Short mmCIF file of C-alpha atoms in Angstrom, two decimals:
data_model
loop_
_atom_site.label_atom_id
_atom_site.label_comp_id
_atom_site.label_asym_id
_atom_site.label_seq_id
_atom_site.Cartn_x
_atom_site.Cartn_y
_atom_site.Cartn_z
CA MET A 1133 -16.30 16.33 -97.70
CA THR A 1134 -16.43 14.53 -94.40
CA SER A 1135 -15.46 16.29 -91.21
CA GLY A 1136 -12.02 15.57 -89.90
CA ALA A 1137 -11.05 14.60 -86.39
CA THR A 1138 -8.08 13.42 -84.41
CA VAL A 1139 -8.49 10.16 -82.53
CA TRP A 1140 -5.58 9.81 -80.11
CA LEU A 1141 -5.12 6.29 -78.76
CA THR A 1142 -2.88 6.40 -75.69
CA GLY A 1143 -1.69 3.47 -73.63
CA LEU A 1144 1.30 1.37 -72.70
CA PRO A 1145 3.60 -0.29 -75.24
CA SER A 1146 1.86 -3.40 -76.67
CA ALA A 1147 -1.53 -2.27 -75.36
CA GLY A 1148 -3.12 -2.67 -78.81
CA LYS A 1149 -3.25 0.98 -79.89
CA THR A 1150 -1.87 0.53 -83.40
CA THR A 1151 -3.82 -2.66 -84.07
CA ILE A 1152 -7.08 -0.94 -83.07
CA ALA A 1153 -6.19 2.14 -85.16
CA TYR A 1154 -5.61 0.10 -88.31
CA GLU A 1155 -8.83 -1.87 -87.78
CA LEU A 1156 -10.77 1.38 -87.37
CA ALA A 1157 -9.00 2.92 -90.38
CA GLY A 1158 -10.18 0.07 -92.59
CA ARG A 1159 -13.79 0.54 -91.56
CA LEU A 1160 -13.68 4.31 -92.01
CA ARG A 1161 -11.99 4.05 -95.42
CA ALA A 1162 -14.59 1.52 -96.54
CA GLU A 1163 -17.22 4.18 -95.83
CA GLY A 1164 -15.36 6.78 -97.88
CA HIS A 1165 -13.60 8.72 -95.12
CA LEU A 1166 -10.14 10.14 -95.64
CA VAL A 1167 -7.96 8.47 -93.01
CA GLU A 1168 -4.32 8.60 -91.97
CA VAL A 1169 -2.73 6.54 -89.21
CA LEU A 1170 0.10 8.45 -87.56
CA ASP A 1171 1.96 5.51 -86.08
CA GLY A 1172 4.29 6.52 -83.25
CA ASP A 1173 7.17 4.33 -84.47
CA GLU A 1174 6.99 5.75 -88.00
CA ILE A 1175 6.78 9.32 -86.72
CA ARG A 1176 9.87 8.77 -84.57
CA GLU A 1177 11.74 7.50 -87.61
CA PHE A 1178 10.71 10.19 -90.08
CA VAL A 1179 9.52 13.29 -88.21
CA SER A 1180 11.21 13.07 -84.84
CA ALA A 1181 14.49 11.38 -85.77
CA GLY A 1182 17.18 12.39 -83.32
CA LEU A 1183 14.87 12.73 -80.35
CA GLY A 1184 15.58 10.53 -77.37
CA PHE A 1185 13.26 9.38 -74.61
CA SER A 1186 13.79 12.06 -71.97
CA ARG A 1187 10.66 13.76 -70.70
CA GLU A 1188 11.47 16.84 -72.81
CA ASP A 1189 12.06 14.81 -75.98
CA ARG A 1190 8.89 12.80 -75.44
CA HIS A 1191 6.96 16.06 -75.01
CA THR A 1192 8.46 17.46 -78.22
CA ASN A 1193 7.58 14.27 -80.10
CA VAL A 1194 3.96 14.38 -78.90
CA GLN A 1195 3.63 18.06 -79.82
CA ARG A 1196 4.95 17.40 -83.33
CA ILE A 1197 2.52 14.56 -83.81
CA GLY A 1198 -0.30 16.66 -82.38
CA TYR A 1199 0.47 19.45 -84.82
CA VAL A 1200 0.42 17.11 -87.83
CA ALA A 1201 -2.76 15.40 -86.60
CA GLU A 1202 -4.56 18.71 -86.10
CA LEU A 1203 -3.46 19.93 -89.53
CA LEU A 1204 -4.82 16.79 -91.16
CA ALA A 1205 -8.03 16.82 -89.12
CA ARG A 1206 -8.85 20.44 -89.89
CA ASN A 1207 -8.56 19.51 -93.56
CA GLY A 1208 -11.13 16.74 -93.43
CA VAL A 1209 -8.96 13.75 -92.55
CA LYS A 1210 -9.57 11.33 -89.71
CA ALA A 1211 -6.12 11.28 -88.08
CA LEU A 1212 -5.79 8.12 -86.01
CA VAL A 1213 -2.87 8.51 -83.63
CA PRO A 1214 -1.73 5.36 -81.78
CA VAL A 1215 1.00 7.01 -79.68
CA ILE A 1216 1.88 6.31 -76.04
CA ALA A 1217 2.07 10.01 -75.04
CA PRO A 1218 2.88 9.12 -71.42
CA TYR A 1219 2.47 12.57 -69.83
CA THR A 1220 -0.81 14.30 -69.07
CA ASP A 1221 0.55 17.79 -69.79
CA SER A 1222 1.66 16.74 -73.28
CA ARG A 1223 -1.73 15.22 -74.12
CA ASP A 1224 -3.51 18.26 -72.66
CA ALA A 1225 -1.46 20.59 -74.86
CA VAL A 1226 -2.48 18.61 -77.95
CA ARG A 1227 -6.14 18.73 -76.92
CA LYS A 1228 -5.87 22.48 -76.33
CA ARG A 1229 -4.36 23.00 -79.82
CA HIS A 1230 -7.36 21.22 -81.30
CA GLU A 1231 -9.85 23.19 -79.19
CA THR A 1232 -8.18 26.49 -80.11
CA ASN A 1233 -8.57 25.65 -83.81
CA GLY A 1234 -12.09 24.23 -83.45
CA THR A 1235 -10.91 20.79 -84.55
CA ALA A 1236 -12.58 17.64 -83.24
CA TYR A 1237 -10.40 15.64 -80.85
CA VAL A 1238 -11.12 12.31 -79.18
CA GLU A 1239 -8.86 10.74 -76.57
CA VAL A 1240 -9.06 6.96 -76.23
CA HIS A 1241 -7.22 5.27 -73.39
CA VAL A 1242 -6.32 1.71 -74.34
CA ALA A 1243 -6.11 0.65 -70.71
CA THR A 1244 -4.38 -2.69 -71.06
CA PRO A 1245 -2.58 -3.71 -67.84
CA VAL A 1246 1.21 -3.90 -67.94
CA ASP A 1247 1.18 -7.65 -67.21
CA VAL A 1248 -0.94 -8.26 -70.33
CA CYS A 1249 1.24 -5.91 -72.40
CA SER A 1250 4.38 -7.73 -71.27
CA VAL A 1251 2.92 -11.05 -72.46
CA ARG A 1252 1.98 -9.53 -75.84
CA ASP A 1253 5.39 -7.77 -76.07
CA VAL A 1254 5.14 -7.35 -79.84
CA LYS A 1255 8.43 -5.43 -80.04
CA GLY A 1256 10.34 -7.38 -77.39
CA LEU A 1257 10.65 -4.28 -75.19
CA TYR A 1258 9.49 -5.88 -71.95
CA ALA A 1259 11.88 -8.82 -72.45
CA LYS A 1260 14.78 -6.42 -73.07
CA GLN A 1261 13.86 -4.40 -69.99
CA ALA A 1262 13.65 -7.56 -67.85
CA ALA A 1263 17.06 -8.65 -69.14
CA GLY A 1264 18.57 -5.29 -68.22
CA GLU A 1265 19.17 -4.35 -71.88
CA LEU A 1266 16.69 -1.45 -71.87
CA THR A 1267 15.80 1.28 -69.40
CA GLY A 1268 13.11 3.92 -69.54
CA LEU A 1269 10.28 1.59 -70.59
CA THR A 1270 7.01 3.44 -70.22
CA GLY A 1271 4.88 1.95 -67.47
CA VAL A 1272 7.73 -0.13 -66.05
CA ASP A 1273 10.67 2.06 -65.11
CA ASP A 1274 9.43 5.30 -66.69
CA PRO A 1275 6.10 6.90 -65.80
CA TYR A 1276 2.83 6.57 -67.66
CA GLU A 1277 0.19 9.01 -66.45
CA GLU A 1278 -3.17 7.46 -67.22
CA PRO A 1279 -5.79 9.86 -68.55
CA ALA A 1280 -8.13 10.90 -65.74
CA SER A 1281 -11.14 11.35 -68.01
CA PRO A 1282 -10.59 10.11 -71.56
CA ASP A 1283 -13.46 10.25 -74.02
CA LEU A 1284 -13.35 6.45 -74.12
CA ARG A 1285 -11.52 3.79 -72.12
CA ILE A 1286 -10.94 0.41 -73.76
CA GLU A 1287 -9.80 -2.67 -71.86
CA SER A 1288 -8.45 -4.53 -74.87
CA GLN A 1289 -7.70 -7.67 -72.91
CA HIS A 1290 -11.47 -8.24 -72.54
CA GLN A 1291 -12.51 -7.82 -76.18
CA THR A 1292 -11.44 -8.53 -79.72
CA VAL A 1293 -9.68 -5.96 -81.88
CA GLN A 1294 -12.88 -5.65 -83.91
CA GLU A 1295 -14.92 -4.95 -80.76
CA SER A 1296 -12.41 -2.35 -79.60
CA ALA A 1297 -12.45 -0.60 -82.98
CA ALA A 1298 -16.24 -0.78 -83.02
CA SER A 1299 -16.43 1.01 -79.67
CA VAL A 1300 -14.26 3.86 -81.03
CA TYR A 1301 -16.39 3.95 -84.18
CA ALA A 1302 -19.56 4.15 -82.07
CA LEU A 1303 -18.18 7.16 -80.19
CA LEU A 1304 -17.27 8.86 -83.46
CA ALA A 1305 -20.74 8.16 -84.84
CA GLU A 1306 -22.36 9.50 -81.66
CA ARG A 1307 -20.41 12.76 -82.14
CA GLY A 1308 -21.29 13.02 -85.82
CA LEU A 1309 -17.75 12.21 -86.93
CA ALA A 1310 -18.37 8.86 -88.65
#
């Protein structure tokens, strides 16, 4: 059995988190690793339905995802978690849960600037916010607290998806997790 780990990819909406996670998942699966991608949008639909976007609800959502990720990781799965997780205290609580259980945890900050994210705008969120149809957009009119010292920082606007995934893979390999 391979050792499990949680790889949390945090960053603004449309930063590239999910795209990088799926690219990395393919590479890990090809090598025989058990991998699950805990996509933030899917989790909101199935696990955190009914939660809004207040600070408290966002914290609850992140803690639920962190619990599931840690459970998977301690059972030998690479849990790739492309979730915004805008607040430092929420991310720190997830890291602490992993440390308490002796489960490997890697935080990756996909540090794509908001102007690049707004051009990518894969979900149309930035356009809706600009048109006044949406409020509370993380990094625009709701806070995003950048990680002070992530395990890895990726500037996705300067590299391909494959290069970004390869840099996460290299970190996992360096730590004996890939």
